[in-house]
PDB file of C-alpha atoms and ligand atoms in Angstrom:
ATOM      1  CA  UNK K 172     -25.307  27.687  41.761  1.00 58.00           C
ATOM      2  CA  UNK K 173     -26.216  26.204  38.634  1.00 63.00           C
ATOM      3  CA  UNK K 174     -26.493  27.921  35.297  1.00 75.00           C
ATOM      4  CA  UNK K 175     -28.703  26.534  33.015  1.00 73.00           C
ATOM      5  CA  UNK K 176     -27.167  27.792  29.915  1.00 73.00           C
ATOM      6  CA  UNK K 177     -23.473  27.104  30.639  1.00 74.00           C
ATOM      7  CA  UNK K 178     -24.396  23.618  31.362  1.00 69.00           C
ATOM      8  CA  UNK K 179     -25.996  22.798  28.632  1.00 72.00           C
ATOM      9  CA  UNK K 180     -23.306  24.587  26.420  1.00 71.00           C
ATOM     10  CA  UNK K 181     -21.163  22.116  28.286  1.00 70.00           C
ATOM     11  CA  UNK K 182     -23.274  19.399  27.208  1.00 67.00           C
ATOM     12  CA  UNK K 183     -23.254  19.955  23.660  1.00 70.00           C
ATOM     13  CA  UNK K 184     -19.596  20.597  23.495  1.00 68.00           C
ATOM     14  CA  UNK K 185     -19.173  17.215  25.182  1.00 64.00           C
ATOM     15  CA  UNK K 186     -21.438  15.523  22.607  1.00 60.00           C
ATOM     16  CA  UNK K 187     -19.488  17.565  19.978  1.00 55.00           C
ATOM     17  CA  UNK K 188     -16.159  16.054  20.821  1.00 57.00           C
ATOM     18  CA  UNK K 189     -17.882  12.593  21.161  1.00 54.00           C
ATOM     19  CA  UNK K 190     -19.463  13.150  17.628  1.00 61.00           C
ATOM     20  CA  UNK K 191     -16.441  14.693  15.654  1.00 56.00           C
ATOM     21  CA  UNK K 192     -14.083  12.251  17.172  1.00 63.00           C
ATOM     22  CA  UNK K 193     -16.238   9.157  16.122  1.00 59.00           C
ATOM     23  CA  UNK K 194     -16.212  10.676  12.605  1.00 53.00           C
ATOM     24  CA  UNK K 195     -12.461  10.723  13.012  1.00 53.00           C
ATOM     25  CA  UNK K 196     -11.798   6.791  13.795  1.00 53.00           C
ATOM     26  CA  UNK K 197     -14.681   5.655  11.325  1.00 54.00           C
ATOM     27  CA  UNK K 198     -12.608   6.823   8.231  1.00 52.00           C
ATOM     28  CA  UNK K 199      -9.246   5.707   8.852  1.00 53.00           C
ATOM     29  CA  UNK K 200      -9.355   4.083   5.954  1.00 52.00           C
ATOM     30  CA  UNK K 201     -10.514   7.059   3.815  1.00 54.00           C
ATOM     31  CA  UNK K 202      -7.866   9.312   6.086  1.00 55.00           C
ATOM     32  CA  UNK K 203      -4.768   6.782   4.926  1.00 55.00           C
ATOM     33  CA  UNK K 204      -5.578   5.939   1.796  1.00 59.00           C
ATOM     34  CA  UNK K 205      -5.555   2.473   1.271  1.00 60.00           C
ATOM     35  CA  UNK K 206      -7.684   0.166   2.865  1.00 74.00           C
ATOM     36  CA  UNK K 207      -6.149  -2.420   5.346  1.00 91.00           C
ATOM     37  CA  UNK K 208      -4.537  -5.676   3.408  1.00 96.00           C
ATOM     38  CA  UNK K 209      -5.912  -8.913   4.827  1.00 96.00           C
ATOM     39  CA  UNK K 210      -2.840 -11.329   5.047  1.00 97.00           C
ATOM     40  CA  UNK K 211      -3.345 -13.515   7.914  1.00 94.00           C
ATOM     41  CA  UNK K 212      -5.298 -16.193   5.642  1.00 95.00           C
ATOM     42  CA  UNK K 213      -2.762 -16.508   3.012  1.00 98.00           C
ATOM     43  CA  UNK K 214      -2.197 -20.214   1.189  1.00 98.00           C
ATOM     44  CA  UNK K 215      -1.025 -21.042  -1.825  1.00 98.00           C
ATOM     45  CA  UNK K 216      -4.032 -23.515  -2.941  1.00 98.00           C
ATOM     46  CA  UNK K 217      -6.192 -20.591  -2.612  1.00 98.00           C
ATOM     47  CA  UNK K 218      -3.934 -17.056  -2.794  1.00 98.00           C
ATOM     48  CA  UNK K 219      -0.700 -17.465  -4.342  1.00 98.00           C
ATOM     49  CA  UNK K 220      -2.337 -19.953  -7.235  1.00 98.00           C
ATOM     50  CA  UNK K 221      -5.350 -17.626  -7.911  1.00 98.00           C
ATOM     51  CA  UNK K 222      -3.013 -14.905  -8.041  1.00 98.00           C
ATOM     52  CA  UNK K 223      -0.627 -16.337 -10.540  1.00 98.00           C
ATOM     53  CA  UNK K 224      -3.395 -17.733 -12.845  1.00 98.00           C
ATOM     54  CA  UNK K 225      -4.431 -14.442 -13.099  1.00 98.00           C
ATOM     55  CA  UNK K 226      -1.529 -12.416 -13.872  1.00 98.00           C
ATOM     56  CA  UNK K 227       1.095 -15.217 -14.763  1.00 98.00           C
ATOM     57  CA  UNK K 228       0.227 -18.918 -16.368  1.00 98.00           C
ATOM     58  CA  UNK K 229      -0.606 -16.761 -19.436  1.00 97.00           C
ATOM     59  CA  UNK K 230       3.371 -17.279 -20.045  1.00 98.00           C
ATOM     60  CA  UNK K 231       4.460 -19.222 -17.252  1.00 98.00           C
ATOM     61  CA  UNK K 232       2.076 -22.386 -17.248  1.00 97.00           C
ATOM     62  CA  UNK K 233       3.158 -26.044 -18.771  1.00 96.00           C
ATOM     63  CA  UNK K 234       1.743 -25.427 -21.797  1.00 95.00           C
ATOM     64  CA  UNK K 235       2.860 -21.580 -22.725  1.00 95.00           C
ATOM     65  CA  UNK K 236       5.967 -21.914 -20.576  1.00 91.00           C
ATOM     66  CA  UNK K 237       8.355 -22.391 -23.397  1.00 90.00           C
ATOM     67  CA  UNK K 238       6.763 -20.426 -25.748  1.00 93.00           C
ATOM     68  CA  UNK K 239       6.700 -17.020 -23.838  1.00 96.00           C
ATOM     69  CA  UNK K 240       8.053 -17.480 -20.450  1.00 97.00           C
ATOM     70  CA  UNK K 241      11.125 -18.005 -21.090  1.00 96.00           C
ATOM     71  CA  UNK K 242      11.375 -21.750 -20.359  1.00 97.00           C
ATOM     72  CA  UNK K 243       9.935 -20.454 -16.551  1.00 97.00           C
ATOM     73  CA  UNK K 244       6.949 -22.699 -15.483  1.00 98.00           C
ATOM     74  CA  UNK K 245       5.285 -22.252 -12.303  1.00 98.00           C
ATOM     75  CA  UNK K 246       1.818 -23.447 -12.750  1.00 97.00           C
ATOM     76  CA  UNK K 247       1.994 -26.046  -9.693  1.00 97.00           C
ATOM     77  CA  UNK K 248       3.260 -26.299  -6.447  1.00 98.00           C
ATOM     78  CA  UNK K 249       6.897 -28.232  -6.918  1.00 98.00           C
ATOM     79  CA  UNK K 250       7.643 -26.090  -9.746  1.00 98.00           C
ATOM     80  CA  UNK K 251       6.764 -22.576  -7.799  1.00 98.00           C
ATOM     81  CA  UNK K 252       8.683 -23.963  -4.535  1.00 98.00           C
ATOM     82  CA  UNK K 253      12.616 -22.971  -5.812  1.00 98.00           C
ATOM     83  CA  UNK K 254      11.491 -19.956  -7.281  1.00 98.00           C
ATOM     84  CA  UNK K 255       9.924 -18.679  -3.960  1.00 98.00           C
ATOM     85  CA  UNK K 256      13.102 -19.521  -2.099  1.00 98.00           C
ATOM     86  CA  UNK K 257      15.286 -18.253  -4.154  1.00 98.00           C
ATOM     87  CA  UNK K 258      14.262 -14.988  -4.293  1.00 98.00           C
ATOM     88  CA  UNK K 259      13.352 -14.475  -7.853  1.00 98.00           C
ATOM     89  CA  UNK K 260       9.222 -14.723  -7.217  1.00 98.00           C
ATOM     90  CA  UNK K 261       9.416 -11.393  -4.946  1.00 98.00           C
ATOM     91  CA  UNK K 262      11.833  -9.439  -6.728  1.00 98.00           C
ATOM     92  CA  UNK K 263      10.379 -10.387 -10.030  1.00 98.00           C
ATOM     93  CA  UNK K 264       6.870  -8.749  -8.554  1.00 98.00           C
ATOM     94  CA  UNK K 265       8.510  -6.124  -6.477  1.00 98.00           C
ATOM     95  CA  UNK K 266      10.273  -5.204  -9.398  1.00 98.00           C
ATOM     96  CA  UNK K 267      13.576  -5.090  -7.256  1.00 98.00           C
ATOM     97  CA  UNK K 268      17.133  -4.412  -8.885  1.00 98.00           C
ATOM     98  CA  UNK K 269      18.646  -7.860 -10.416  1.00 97.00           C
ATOM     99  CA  UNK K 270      14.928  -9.439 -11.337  1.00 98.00           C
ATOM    100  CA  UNK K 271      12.995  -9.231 -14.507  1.00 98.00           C
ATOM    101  CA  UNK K 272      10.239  -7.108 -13.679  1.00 98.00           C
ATOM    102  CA  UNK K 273       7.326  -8.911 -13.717  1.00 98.00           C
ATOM    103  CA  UNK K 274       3.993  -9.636 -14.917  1.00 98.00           C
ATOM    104  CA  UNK K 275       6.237  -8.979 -18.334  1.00 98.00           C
ATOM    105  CA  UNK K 276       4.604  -5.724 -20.062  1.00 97.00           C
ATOM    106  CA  UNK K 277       1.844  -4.967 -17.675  1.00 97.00           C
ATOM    107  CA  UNK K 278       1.116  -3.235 -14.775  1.00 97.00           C
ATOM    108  CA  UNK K 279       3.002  -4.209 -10.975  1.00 98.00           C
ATOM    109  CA  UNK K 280       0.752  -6.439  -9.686  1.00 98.00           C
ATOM    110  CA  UNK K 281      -1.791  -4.337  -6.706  1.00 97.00           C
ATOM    111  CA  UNK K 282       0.221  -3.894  -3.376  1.00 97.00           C
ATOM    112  CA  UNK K 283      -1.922  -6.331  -1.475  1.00 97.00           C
ATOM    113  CA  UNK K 284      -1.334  -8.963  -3.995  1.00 98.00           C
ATOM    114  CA  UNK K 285       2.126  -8.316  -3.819  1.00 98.00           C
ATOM    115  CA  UNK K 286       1.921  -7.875   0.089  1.00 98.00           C
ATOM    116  CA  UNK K 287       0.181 -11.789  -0.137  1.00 98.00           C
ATOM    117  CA  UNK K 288       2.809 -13.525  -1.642  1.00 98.00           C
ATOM    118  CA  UNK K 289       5.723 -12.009   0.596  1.00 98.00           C
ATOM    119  CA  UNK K 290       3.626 -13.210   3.692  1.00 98.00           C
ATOM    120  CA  UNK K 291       3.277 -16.398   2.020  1.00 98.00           C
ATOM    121  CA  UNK K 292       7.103 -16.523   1.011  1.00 98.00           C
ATOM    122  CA  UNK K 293       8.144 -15.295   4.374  1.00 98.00           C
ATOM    123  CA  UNK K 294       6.040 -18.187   6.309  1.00 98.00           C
ATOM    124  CA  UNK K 295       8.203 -20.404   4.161  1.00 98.00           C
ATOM    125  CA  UNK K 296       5.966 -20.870   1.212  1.00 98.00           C
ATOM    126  CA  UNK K 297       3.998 -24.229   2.787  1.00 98.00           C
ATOM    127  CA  UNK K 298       2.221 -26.304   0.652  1.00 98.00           C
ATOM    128  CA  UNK K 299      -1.102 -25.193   2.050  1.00 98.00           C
TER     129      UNK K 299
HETATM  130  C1  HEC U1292       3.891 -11.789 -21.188  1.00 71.63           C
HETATM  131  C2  HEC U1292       4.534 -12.952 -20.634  1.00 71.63           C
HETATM  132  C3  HEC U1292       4.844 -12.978 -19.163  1.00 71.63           C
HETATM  133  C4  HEC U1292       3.999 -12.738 -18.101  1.00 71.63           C
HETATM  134  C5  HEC U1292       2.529 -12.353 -18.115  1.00 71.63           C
HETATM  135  C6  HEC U1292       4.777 -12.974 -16.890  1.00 71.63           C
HETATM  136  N1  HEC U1292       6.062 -13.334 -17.212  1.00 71.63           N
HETATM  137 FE1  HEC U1292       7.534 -13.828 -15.941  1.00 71.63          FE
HETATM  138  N2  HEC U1292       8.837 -14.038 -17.468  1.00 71.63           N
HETATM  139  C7  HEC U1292       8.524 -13.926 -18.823  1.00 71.63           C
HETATM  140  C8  HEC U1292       9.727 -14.144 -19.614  1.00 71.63           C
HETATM  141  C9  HEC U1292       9.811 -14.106 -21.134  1.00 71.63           C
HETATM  142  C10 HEC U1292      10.776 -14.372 -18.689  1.00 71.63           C
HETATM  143  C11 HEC U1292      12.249 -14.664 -19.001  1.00 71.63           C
HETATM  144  C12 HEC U1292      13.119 -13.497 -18.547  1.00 71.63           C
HETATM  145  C13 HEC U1292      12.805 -12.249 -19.293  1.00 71.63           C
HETATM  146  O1  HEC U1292      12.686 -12.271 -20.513  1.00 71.63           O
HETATM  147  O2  HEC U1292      12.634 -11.214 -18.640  1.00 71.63           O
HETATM  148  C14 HEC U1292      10.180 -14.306 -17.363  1.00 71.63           C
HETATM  149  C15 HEC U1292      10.890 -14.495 -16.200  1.00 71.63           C
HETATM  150  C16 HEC U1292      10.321 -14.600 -14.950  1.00 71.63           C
HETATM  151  C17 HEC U1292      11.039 -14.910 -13.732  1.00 71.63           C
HETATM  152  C18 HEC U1292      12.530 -15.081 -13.589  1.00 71.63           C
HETATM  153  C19 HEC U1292      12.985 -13.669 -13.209  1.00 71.63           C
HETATM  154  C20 HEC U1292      14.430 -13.383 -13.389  1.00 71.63           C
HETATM  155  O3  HEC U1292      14.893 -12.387 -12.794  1.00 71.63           O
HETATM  156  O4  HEC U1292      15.106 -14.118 -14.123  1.00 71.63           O
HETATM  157  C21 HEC U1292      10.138 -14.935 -12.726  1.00 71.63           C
HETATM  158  C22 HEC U1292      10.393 -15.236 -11.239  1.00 71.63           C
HETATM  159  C23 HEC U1292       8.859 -14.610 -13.290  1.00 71.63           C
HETATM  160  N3  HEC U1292       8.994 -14.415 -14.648  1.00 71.63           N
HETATM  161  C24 HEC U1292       7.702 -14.496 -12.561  1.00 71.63           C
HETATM  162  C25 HEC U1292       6.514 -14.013 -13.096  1.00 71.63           C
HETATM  163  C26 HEC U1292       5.349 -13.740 -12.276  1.00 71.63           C
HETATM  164  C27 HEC U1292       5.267 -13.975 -10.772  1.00 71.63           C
HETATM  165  C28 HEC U1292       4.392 -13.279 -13.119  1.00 71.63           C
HETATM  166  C29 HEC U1292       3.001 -12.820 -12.757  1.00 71.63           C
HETATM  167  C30 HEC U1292       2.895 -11.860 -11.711  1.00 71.63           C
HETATM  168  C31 HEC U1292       4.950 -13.257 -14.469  1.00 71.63           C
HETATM  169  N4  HEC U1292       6.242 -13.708 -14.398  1.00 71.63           N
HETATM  170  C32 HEC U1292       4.259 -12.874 -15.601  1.00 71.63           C
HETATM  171  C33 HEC U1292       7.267 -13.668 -19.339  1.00 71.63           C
HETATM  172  C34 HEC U1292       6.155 -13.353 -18.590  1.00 71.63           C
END
């Protein structure tokens, strides 16, 4: 027969597990750190260019270029295009072995910037 008090000790440890493992899934963000890095929307009209004008055209833009970015301008599209293929944007920001390491006397760019422009890069850097 039925026991009162075992079943509803066997409810509550049922809701229990329900409850803690909720609690679990929720912070998966807080669990790992860093939150999840958005890269499916990537383009360089909006992404890649806002990104740059923020940490870059201050020395890499037509009119600083050849004062303090060493001759490197990147502040459109055409101009950005060989330096994406070739390898230098990425390992300049990655700070990889061979590249200046850049933004030049600051701090590596955040890794879901960084994470932006390699998904950009790696779809072939578009004009999009
Ligand atoms: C304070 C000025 C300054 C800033 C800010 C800066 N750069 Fe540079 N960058 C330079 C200079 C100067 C060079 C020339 C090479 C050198 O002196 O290291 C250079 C070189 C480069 C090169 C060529 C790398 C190589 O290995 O030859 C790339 C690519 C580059 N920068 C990308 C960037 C990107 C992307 C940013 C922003 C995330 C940035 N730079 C921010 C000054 C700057």
């Amino acid at each position: 027969m039925f026991n009162k008090k075992k079943l509803t000790l066997s409810v509550l440890i049922v809701l229990g597990i329900i409850f803690l493992s909720s609690c679990y899934y929720d912070n998966e963000e807080y669990l790992y750190g860093n939150a999840p890095c958005d890269v499916s929307a990537v383009t360089y009209s909006v992404t890649v260019s806002n990104i740059l004008a923020t940490n870059c055209y201050s020395c890499h833009s037509t009119a600083t270029g050849n004062a303090s970015g060493g001759g490197i301008v990147f502040d459109n599209y055409a101009k950005l295009k060989p330096y994406a293929t070739n390898g230098q944007l990425v390992g300049s920001i990655t700070h990889a072995g061979g590249y200046s390491p850049m933004p030049k006397g600051a701090t590596k760019l955040s890794s879901c910037d960084i994470q932006k422009i390699q998904a950009w890069v790696s779809a072939g850097a578009p004009e999009n």
